[in-house]
Coordinates of C-alpha atoms and ligand atoms in Angstrom, one line a residue:
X915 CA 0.0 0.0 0.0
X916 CA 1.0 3.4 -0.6
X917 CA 1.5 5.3 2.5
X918 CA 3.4 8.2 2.0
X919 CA 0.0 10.0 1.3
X920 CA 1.0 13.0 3.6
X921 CA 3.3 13.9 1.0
X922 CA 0.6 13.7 -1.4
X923 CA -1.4 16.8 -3.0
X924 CA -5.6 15.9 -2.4
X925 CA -6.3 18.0 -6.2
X926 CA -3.9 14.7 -7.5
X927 CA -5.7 12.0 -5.9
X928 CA -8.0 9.9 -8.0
X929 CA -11.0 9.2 -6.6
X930 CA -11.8 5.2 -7.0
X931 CA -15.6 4.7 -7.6
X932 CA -16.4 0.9 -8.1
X933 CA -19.4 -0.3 -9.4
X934 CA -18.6 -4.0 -9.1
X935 CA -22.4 -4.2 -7.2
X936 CA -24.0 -2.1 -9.9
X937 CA -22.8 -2.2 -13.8
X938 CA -21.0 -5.3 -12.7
X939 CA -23.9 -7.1 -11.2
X940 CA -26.1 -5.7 -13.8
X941 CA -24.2 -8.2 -16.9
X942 CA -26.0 -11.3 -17.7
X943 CA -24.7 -14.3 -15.3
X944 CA -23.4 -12.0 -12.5
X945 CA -26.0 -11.8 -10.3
X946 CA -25.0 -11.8 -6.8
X947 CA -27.1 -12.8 -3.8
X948 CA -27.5 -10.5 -0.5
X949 CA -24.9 -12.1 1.7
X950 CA -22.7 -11.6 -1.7
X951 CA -23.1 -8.0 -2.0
X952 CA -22.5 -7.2 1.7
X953 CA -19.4 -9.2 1.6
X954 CA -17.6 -7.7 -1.7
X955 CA -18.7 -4.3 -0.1
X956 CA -17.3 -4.7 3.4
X957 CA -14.0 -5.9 1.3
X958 CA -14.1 -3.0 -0.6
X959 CA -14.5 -0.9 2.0
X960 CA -11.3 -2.5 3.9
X961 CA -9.5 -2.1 0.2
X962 CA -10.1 1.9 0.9
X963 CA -12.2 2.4 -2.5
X964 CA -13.4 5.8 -1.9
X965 CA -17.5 5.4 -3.6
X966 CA -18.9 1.7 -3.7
X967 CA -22.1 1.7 -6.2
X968 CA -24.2 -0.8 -4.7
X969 CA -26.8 -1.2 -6.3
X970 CA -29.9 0.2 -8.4
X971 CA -32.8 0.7 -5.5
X972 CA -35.7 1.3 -7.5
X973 CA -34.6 -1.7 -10.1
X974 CA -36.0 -4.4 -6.9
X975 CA -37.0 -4.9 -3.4
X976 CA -33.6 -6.9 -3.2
X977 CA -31.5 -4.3 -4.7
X978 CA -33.4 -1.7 -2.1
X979 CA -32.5 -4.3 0.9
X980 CA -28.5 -4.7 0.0
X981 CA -28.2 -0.9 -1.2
X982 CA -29.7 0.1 2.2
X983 CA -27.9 -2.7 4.3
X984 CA -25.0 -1.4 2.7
X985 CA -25.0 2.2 3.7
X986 CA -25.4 1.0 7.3
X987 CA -22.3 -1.3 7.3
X988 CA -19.9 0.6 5.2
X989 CA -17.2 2.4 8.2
X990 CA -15.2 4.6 5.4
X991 CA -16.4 4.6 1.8
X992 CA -19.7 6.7 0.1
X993 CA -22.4 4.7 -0.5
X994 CA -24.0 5.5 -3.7
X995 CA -27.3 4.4 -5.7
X996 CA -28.0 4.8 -9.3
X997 CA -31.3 6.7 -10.3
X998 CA -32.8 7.6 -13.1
X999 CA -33.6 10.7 -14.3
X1000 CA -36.9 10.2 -12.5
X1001 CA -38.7 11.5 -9.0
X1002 CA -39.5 7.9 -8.1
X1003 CA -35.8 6.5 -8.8
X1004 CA -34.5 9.3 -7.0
X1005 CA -36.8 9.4 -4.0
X1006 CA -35.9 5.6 -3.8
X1007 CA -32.7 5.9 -3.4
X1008 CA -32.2 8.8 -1.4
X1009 CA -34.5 6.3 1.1
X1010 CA -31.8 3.6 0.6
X1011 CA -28.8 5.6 1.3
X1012 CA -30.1 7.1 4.3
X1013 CA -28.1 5.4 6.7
X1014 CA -24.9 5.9 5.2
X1015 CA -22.9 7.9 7.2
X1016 CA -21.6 9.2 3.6
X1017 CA -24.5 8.8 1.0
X1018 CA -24.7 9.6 -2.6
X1019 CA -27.7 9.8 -5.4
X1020 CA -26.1 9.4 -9.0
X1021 CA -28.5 10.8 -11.5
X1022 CA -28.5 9.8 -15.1
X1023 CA -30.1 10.6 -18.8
X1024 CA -28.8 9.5 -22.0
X1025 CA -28.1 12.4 -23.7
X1026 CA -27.2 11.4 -27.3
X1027 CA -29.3 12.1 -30.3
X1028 CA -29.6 8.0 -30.3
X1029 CA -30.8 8.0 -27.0
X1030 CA -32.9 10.9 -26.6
X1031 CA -34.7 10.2 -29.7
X1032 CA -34.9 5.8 -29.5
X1033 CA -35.0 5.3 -25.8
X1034 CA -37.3 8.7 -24.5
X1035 CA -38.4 10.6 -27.7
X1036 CA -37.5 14.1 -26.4
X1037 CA -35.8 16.7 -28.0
X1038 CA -32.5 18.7 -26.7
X1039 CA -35.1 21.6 -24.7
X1040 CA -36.5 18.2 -22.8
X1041 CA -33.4 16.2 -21.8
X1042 CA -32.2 19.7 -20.4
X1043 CA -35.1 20.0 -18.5
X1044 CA -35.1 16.4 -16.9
X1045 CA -31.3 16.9 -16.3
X1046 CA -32.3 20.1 -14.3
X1047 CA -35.0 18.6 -12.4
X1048 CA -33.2 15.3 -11.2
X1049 CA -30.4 17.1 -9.8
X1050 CA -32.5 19.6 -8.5
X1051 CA -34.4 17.1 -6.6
X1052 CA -31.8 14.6 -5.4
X1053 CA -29.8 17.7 -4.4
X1054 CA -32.8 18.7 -1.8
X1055 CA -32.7 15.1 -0.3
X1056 CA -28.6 14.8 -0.3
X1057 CA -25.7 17.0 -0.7
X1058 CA -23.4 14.2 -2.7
X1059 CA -24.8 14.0 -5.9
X1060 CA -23.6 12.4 -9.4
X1061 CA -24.9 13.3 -12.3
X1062 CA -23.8 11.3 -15.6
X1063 CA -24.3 11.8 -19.2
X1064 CA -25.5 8.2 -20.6
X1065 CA -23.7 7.9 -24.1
X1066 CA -21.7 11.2 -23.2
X1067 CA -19.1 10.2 -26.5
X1068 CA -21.6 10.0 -28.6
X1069 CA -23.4 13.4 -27.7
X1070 CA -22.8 16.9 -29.8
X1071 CA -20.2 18.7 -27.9
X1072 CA -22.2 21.6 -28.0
X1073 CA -25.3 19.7 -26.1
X1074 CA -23.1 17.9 -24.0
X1075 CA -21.5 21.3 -22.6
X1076 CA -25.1 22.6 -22.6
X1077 CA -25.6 19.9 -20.4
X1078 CA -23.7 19.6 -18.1
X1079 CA -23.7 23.2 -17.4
X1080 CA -27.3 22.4 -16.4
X1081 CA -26.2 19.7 -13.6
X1082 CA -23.7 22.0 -12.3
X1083 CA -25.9 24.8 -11.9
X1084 CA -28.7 22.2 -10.5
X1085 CA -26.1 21.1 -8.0
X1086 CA -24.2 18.5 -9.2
X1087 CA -21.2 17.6 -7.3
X1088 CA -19.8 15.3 -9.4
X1089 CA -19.9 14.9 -13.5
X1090 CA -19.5 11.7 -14.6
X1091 CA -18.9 11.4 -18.3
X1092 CA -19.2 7.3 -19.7
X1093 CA -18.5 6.2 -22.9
X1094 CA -21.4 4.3 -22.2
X1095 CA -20.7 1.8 -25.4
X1096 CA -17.2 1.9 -25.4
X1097 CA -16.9 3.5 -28.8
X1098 CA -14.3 6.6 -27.9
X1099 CA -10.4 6.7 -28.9
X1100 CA -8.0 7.4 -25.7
X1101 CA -6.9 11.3 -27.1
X1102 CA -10.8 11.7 -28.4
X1103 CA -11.9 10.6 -24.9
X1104 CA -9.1 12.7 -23.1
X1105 CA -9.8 16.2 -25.5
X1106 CA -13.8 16.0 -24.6
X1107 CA -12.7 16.1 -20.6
X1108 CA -10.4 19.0 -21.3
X1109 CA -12.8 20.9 -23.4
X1110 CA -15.7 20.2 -21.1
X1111 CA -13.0 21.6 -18.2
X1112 CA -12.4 24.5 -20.3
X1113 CA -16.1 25.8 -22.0
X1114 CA -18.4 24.9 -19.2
X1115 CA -19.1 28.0 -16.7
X1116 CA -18.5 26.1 -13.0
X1117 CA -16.5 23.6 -14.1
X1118 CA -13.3 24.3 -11.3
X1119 CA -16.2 23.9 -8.9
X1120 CA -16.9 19.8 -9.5
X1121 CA -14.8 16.6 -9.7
X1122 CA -14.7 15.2 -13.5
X1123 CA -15.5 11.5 -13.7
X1124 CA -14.9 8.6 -15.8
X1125 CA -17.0 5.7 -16.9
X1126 CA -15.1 4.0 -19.9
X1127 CA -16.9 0.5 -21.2
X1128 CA -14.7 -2.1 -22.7
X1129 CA -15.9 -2.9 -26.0
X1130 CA -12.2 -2.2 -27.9
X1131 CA -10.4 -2.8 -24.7
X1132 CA -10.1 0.7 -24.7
X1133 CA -11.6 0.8 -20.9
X1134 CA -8.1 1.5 -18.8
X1135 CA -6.8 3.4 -21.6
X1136 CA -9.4 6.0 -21.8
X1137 CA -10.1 6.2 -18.2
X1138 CA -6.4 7.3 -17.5
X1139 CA -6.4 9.5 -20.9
X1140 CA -9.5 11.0 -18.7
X1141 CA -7.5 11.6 -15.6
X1142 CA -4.5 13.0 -17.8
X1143 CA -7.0 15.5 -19.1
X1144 CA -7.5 16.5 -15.2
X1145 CA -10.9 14.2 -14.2
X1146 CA -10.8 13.1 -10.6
X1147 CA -12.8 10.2 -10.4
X1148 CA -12.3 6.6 -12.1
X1149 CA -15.2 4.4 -12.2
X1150 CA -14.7 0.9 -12.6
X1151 CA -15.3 -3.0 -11.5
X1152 CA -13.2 -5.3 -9.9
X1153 CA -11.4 -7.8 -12.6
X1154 CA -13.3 -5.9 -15.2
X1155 CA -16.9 -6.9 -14.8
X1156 CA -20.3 -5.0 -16.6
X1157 CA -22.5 -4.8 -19.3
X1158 CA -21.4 -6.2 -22.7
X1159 CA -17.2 -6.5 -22.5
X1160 CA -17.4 -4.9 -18.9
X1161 CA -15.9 -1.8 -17.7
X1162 CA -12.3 -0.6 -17.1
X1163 CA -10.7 -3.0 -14.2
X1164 CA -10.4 -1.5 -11.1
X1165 CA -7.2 -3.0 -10.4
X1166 CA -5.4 -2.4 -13.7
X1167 CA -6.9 1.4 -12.8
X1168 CA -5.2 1.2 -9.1
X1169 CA -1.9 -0.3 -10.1
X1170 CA -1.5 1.6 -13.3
X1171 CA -1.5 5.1 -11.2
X1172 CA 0.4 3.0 -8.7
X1173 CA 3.1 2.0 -10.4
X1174 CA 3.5 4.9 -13.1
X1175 CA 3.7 7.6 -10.8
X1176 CA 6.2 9.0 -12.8
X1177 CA 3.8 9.2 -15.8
X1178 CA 0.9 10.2 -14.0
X1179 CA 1.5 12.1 -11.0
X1180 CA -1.7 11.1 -9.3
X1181 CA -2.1 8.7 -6.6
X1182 CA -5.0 6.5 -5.3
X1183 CA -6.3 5.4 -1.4
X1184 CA -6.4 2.0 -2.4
X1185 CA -4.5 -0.8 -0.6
X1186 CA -3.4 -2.8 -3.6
X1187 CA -2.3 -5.7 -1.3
X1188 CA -6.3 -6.2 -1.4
X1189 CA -6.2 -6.5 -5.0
X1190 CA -5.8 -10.0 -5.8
X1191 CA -8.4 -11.2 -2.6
X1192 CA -10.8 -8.9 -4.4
X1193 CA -10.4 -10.1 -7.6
X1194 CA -10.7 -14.4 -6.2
X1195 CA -13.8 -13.0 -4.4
X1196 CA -15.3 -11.4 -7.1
X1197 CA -14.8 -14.9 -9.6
X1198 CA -16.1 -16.7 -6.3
X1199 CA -19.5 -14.5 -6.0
X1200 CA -20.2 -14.2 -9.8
X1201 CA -18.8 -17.7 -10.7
X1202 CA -16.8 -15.5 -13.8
X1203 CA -13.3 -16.8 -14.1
X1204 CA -10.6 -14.7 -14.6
X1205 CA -8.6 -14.9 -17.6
X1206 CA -5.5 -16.6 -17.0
X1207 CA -3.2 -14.1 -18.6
X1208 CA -5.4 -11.1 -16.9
X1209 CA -3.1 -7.8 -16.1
X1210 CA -2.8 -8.3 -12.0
X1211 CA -4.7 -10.6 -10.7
X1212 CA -4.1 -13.7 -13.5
X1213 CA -2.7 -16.9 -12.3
X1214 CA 0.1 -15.9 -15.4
X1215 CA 0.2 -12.4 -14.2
X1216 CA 3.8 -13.2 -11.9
X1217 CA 4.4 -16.5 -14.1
X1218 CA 8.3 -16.9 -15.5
X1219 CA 8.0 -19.7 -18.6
X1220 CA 10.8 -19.2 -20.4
X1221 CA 14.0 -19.9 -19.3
X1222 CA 15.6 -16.5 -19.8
X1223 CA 13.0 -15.0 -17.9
X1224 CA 13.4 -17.3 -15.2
X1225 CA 17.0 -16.5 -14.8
X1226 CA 16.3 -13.1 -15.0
X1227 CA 13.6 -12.9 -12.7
X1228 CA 16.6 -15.0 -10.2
X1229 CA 19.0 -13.0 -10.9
X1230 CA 17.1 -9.3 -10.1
X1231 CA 13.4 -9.7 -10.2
X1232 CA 13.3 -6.1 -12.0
X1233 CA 14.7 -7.7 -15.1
X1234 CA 11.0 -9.0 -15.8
X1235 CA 8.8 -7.4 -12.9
X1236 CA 7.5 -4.0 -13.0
X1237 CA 5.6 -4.7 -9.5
X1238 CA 5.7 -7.1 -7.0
X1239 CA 3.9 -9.6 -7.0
X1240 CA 3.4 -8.8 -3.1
X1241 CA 2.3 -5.5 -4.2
X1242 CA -0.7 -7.1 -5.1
X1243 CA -1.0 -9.5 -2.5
X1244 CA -0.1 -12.7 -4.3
X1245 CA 1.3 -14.8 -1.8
X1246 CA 3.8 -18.1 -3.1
X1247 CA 1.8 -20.6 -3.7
X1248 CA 3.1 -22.8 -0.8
X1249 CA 2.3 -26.6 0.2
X1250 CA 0.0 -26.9 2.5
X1251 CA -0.4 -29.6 4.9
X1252 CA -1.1 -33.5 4.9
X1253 CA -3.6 -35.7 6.2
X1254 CA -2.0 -35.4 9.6
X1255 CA -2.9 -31.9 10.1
X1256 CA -5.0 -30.8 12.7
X1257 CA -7.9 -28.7 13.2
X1258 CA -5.1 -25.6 14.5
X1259 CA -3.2 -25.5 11.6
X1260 CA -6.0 -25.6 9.3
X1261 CA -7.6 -22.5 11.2
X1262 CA -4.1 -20.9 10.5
X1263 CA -4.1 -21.4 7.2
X1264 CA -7.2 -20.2 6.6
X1265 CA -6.4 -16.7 8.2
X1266 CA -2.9 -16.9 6.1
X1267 CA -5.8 -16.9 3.0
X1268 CA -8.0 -14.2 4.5
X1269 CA -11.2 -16.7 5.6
X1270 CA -13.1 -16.0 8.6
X1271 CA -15.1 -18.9 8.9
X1272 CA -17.9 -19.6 11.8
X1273 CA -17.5 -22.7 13.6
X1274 CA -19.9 -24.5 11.5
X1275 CA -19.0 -23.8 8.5
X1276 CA -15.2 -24.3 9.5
X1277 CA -16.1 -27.8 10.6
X1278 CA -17.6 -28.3 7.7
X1279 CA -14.4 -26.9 5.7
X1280 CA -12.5 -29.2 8.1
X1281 CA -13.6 -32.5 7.2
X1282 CA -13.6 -31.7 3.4
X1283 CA -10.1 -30.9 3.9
X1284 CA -9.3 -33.7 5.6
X1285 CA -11.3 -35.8 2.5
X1286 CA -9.1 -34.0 -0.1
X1287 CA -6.1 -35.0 2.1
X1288 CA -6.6 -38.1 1.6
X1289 CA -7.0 -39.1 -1.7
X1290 CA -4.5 -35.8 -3.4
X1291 CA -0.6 -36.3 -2.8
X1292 CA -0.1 -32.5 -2.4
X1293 CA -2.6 -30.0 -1.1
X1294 CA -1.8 -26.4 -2.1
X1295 CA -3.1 -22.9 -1.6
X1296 CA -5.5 -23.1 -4.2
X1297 CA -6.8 -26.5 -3.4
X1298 CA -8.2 -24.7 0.0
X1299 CA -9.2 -21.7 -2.1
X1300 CA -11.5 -24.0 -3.6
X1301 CA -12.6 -26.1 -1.4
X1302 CA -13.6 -23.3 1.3
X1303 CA -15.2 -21.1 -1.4
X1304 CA -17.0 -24.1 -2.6
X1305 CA -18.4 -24.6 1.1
X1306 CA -19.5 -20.6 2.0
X1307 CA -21.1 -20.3 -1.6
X1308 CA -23.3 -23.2 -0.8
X1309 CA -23.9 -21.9 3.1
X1310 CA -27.5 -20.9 1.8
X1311 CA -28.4 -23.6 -0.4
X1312 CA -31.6 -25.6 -0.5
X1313 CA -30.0 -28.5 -2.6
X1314 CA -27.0 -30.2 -1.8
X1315 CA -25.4 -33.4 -3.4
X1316 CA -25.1 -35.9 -0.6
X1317 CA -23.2 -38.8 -2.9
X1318 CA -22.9 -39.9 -6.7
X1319 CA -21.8 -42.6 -8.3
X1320 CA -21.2 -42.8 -11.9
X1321 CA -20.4 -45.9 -14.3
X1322 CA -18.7 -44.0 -17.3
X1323 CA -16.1 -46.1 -20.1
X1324 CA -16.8 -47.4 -24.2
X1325 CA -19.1 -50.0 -23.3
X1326 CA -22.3 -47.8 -22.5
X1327 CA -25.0 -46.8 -21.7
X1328 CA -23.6 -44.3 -19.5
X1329 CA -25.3 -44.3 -15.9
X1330 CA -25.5 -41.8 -12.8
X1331 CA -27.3 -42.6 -9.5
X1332 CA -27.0 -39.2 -7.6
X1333 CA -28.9 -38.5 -3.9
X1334 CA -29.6 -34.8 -3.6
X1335 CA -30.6 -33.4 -0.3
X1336 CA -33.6 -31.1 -1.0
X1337 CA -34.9 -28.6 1.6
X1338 CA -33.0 -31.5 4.3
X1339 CA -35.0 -34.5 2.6
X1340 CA -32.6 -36.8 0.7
X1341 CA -33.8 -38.5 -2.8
X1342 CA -32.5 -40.8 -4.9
X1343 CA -32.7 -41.1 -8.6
X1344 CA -30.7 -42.9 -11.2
X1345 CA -31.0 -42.0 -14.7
X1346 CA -29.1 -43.2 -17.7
X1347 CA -27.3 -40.3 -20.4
X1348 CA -25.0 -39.4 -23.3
X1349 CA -21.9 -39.7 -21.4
X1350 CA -21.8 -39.5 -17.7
X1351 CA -21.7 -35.9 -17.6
X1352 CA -25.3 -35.8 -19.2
X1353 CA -26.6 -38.7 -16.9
X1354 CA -25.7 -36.6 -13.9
X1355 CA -27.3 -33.8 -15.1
X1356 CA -30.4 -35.8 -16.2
X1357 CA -30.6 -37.5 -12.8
X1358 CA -30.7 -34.1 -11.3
X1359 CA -33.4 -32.8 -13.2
X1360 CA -35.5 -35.5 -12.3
X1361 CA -34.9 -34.9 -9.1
X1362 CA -35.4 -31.2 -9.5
X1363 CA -37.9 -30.9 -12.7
X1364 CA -37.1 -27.8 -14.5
X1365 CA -36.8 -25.8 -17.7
X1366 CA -33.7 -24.0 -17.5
X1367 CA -31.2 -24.5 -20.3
X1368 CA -28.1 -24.9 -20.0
X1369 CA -25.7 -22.5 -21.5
X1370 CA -22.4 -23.4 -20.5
X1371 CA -20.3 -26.3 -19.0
X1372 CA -16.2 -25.7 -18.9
X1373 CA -13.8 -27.9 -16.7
X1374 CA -10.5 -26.5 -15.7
X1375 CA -7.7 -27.6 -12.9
X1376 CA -7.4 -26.0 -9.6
X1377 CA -3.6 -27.0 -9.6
X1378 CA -1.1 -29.3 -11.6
X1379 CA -1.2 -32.8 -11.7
X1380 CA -3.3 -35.9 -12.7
X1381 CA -4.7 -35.5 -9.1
X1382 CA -5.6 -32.1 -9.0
X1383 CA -9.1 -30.9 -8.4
X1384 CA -11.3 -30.3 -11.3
X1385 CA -12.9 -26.8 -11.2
X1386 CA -16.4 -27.0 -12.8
X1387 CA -18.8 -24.0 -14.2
X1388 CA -22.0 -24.5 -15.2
X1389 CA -24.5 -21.5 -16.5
X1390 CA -28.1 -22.2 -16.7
X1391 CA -30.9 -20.0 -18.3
X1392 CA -34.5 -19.9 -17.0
X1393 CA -36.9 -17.4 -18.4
X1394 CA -34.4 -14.6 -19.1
X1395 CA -32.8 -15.4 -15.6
X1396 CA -29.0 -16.5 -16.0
X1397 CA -27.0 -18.2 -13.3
X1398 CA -23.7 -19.2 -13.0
X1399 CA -22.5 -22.1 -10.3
X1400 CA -18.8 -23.7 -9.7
X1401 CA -18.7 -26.6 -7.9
X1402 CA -14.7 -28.5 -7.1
X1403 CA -13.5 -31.8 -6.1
X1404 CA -10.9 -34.2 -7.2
X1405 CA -13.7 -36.2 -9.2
X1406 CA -14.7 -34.1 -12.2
X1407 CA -18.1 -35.6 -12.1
X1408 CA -18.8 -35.0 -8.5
X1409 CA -17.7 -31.4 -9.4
X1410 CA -20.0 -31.0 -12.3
X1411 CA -22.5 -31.8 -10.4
X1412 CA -22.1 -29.5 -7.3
X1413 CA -21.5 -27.0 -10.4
X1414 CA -25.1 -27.3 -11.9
X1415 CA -26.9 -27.7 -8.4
X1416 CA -25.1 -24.5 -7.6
X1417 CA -26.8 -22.6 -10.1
X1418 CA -30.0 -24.4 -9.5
X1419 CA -30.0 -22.8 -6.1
X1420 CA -28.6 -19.3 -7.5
X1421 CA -32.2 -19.7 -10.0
X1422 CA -34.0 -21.0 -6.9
X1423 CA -32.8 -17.8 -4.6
X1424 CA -34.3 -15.5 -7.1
X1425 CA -38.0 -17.0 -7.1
X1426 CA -40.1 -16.8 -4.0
X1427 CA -40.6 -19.3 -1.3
X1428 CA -42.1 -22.3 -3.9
X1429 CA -40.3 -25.5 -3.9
X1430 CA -37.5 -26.6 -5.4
X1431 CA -39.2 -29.4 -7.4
X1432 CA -41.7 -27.0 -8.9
X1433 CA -40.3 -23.5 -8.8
X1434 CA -38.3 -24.2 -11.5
X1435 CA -40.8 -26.0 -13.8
X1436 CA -43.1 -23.1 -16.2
Ligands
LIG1476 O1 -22.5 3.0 -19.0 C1 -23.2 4.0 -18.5 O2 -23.5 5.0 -19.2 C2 -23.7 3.8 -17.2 C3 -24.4 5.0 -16.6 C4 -25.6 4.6 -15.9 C5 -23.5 5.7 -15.7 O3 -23.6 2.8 -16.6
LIG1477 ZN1 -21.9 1.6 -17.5

């Protein structure tokens, strides 16, 4: 972490506004449940992102609940909800942020000639009025308020000044201008925040903000063009995530500034030692896996392949590092222990890798460990990773698989006899398939009819070795509802399985109090 922020100028620091819980939460397959949010925002929080995003209030009663639960939890960041450019929106969330001890309303409209004519049919006189009146009105219930342009690259400069002369005047604090659709060129996307700074009347007055989409993988690249151009705040998501290609990556933000001060001359609050337990929780909570060869937190991020980086990296880690991998808080991947271990060392560990488990669920953790153990020569870091995440993501669950067996080979058919435990009941079914991937799967929707589809299966290692765990994701879609589940274990079909019951529950935590066996079923 950078400390040395007493030598720092506050008009350098970059404001870090994540909307992980928001845009991120918002792309198909991300959803996140309650105890989710409140757990990547009280990491965030610890990480010292200055504005968490948590949520949309008016979009649902559970976005209300976690937005709201939020702002009473949160010790140092602002809590902000997104509105629309709408009394009811803005109302809303001015109820949900209430508790914050530092609350925020951010106001939007699109204001390009796309959006104003496709998505509101108004003219330019209209949109200036709306913009007006929102920020007028969230400014009477809070003094912290965003106002963004929606499609702000894509708006006549001319309007857009018009614009956001409006918010000012209305009150904004903060202007947030996104390239909404991830269309703008770094020096286009840097000249419109230094001609907004220079023709708007109040401009000095406000903090500039980004909000760069990813469509080009232009995201980090136009943000930081942004804050070259003098804008304050960066939003963005942990490992990337939001609509369409996601948004620029909060880390690749953080570390960027952290380590080119030189370049930059900016600085952040941000403990990048947090960066890469953010990033694993994020891909836990979402079930999105991060690309292997991801800037920061990839598993390749700190790899040395070839031999002459190898020796390099021996000789003097500069010859091939530009940062630490410390820096970021990746820790050696280290062996843990055996069989033999005991219930202390295990506890230890788990601190070591930043779990706080309750006695239950560390008992629980406990004897899986102790499984694993067993019948896997070398436990590592990761192997716990996965196990432990594997246990708190299915804390909640309705359905659990209790045991599966699975006759697999050429000679066919292909069988599965799986026993689920629904809502603490245990059932039995065996079913025969098209390999023994699809009798598993089949088995389980007998035992829990259903009409989702399923929309993606991948299998990849935890570690190294013939014995390593399998890591299985399964995505399911049910009447425009996506879900994404992960499921681990040295057996790939065991993990497949936990995988798809995983997002059965994600699809069942969603619908109301119905059943399992017919919740799912139209
Ligand atoms: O991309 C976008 O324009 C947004 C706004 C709501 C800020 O997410
Ligand atoms: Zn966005």
């Amino acid at each position: 972490m950078n400390t040395d922020t007493n030598a720092r100028d506050e008009k350098d620091r970059v404001i870090i506004f994540d909307t992980t819980l928001r845009d991120g939460e918002q792309c198909p397959g991300a959803t996140m449940t309650f105890e989710e949010k409140l757990e990547v925002a009280e990491l965030l929080d610890e990480m010292g992102v200055d504005v968490i995003e948590a949520g949309f209030p008016i979009a649902s009663q559970g976005d209300f609940e976690s937005v709201q639960e939020i702002a009473r939890r949160s010790k140092n960041a602002v809590i902000c909800g997104l509105a629309r450019a709408q009394p009811a929106d803005i109302d809303r969330c001015a109820e949900a942020i209430r508790p914050a001890e530092r609350g925020r309303i951010h106001t939007f409209i699109g204001t390009s000639p796309l959006h104003r004519k496709y998505q509101m049919d108004i003219d330019e006189a209209e949109c200036l009025a709306r913009v007006t009146a929102s920020v007028s009105r969230a400014r009477g219930l809070t003094d912290d308020v965003e106002w963004s342009a929606m499609d702000a690259t894509r708006t006549e400069e001319d309007f857009l000044c018009r614009c956001v002369e409006a918010a000012i005047k209305a009150g904004a604090t903060t202007v947030n201008i996104p390239d909404t659709v991830g269309y703008a060129y770094h020096d286009e996307f840097g000249d419109l925040i230094r001609t907004l700074q220079e023709r708007v009347p109040g401009a000095d007055e406000i903090i500039f903000s980004t909000h760069c989409h990813n469509d080009l993988g232009l995201a980090v690249a136009n943000s930081l063009a942004g804050v070259t151009a003098g804008a304050r705040q960066v939003e963005c998501a942990v490992n990337g995530l939001g609509e369409r290609a996601g948004n620029a990556a909060l880390e690749e933000i953080v570390m960027a500034i952290h380590t080119r001060a030189d370049a930059l001359s900016v600085w952040t609050g941000v403990d990048t030692t947090l960066l890469t337990r953010a990033s694993k929780l994020v891909s836990r909570v979402t079930a999105f896996p991060v690309q292997y060869n991801k800037a920061i937190v990839g598993r390749n991020a700190f790899a040395h392949e070839s031999g002459i980086h190898q020796d390099g990296v021996l000789k003097h880690a500069g010859t091939f590092e530009i940062m630490t991998p410390e820096s970021v808080g990746v820790k050696e991947s280290s062996l843990v222990m055996g069989k033999h271990s005991g219930r202390h060392a295990f506890r230890e560990k788990l601190k070591e890798l930043g779990y706080e488990l309750g006695d239950n669920a560390f008992e629980d953790a406990f004897v899986r460990f102790k499984g694993l153990a067993d019948v896997k020569k070398h436990v590592y870091d990761e192997d716990i990773e996965a196990l432990v995440d594997q246990e708190i993501a299915s804390a909640q669950d309705r359905i659990r698989v209790t045991s599966l067996t699975v006759i697999a080979g050429t000679g066919g058919p292909q069988k599965a006899t799986i026993t689920l435990d629904i809502d603490d009941k245990q059932h039995m079914y065996e079913s025969v398939g098209d390999g023994p991937v699809d009798a598993t799967f089949q088995a389980i929707r007998a035992l829990v009819p259903h009409d989702a589809r399923l929309a993606l299966y991948q299998v990849s290692a935890v570690t190294e070795g013939t014995d390593a765990q399998a890591e299985v994701m399964v995505r399911l879609e049910a009447d425009g509802k996506i879900a994404t589940g992960r499921g681990s274990d040295t057996d790939t079909m065991v993990a497949s399985a936990r995988a798809y019951v995983s997002a059965l529950n994600k699809l069942l935590a969603r619908g109301a109090r119905r059943k399992p066996e017919t919740m799912l079923a139209s």
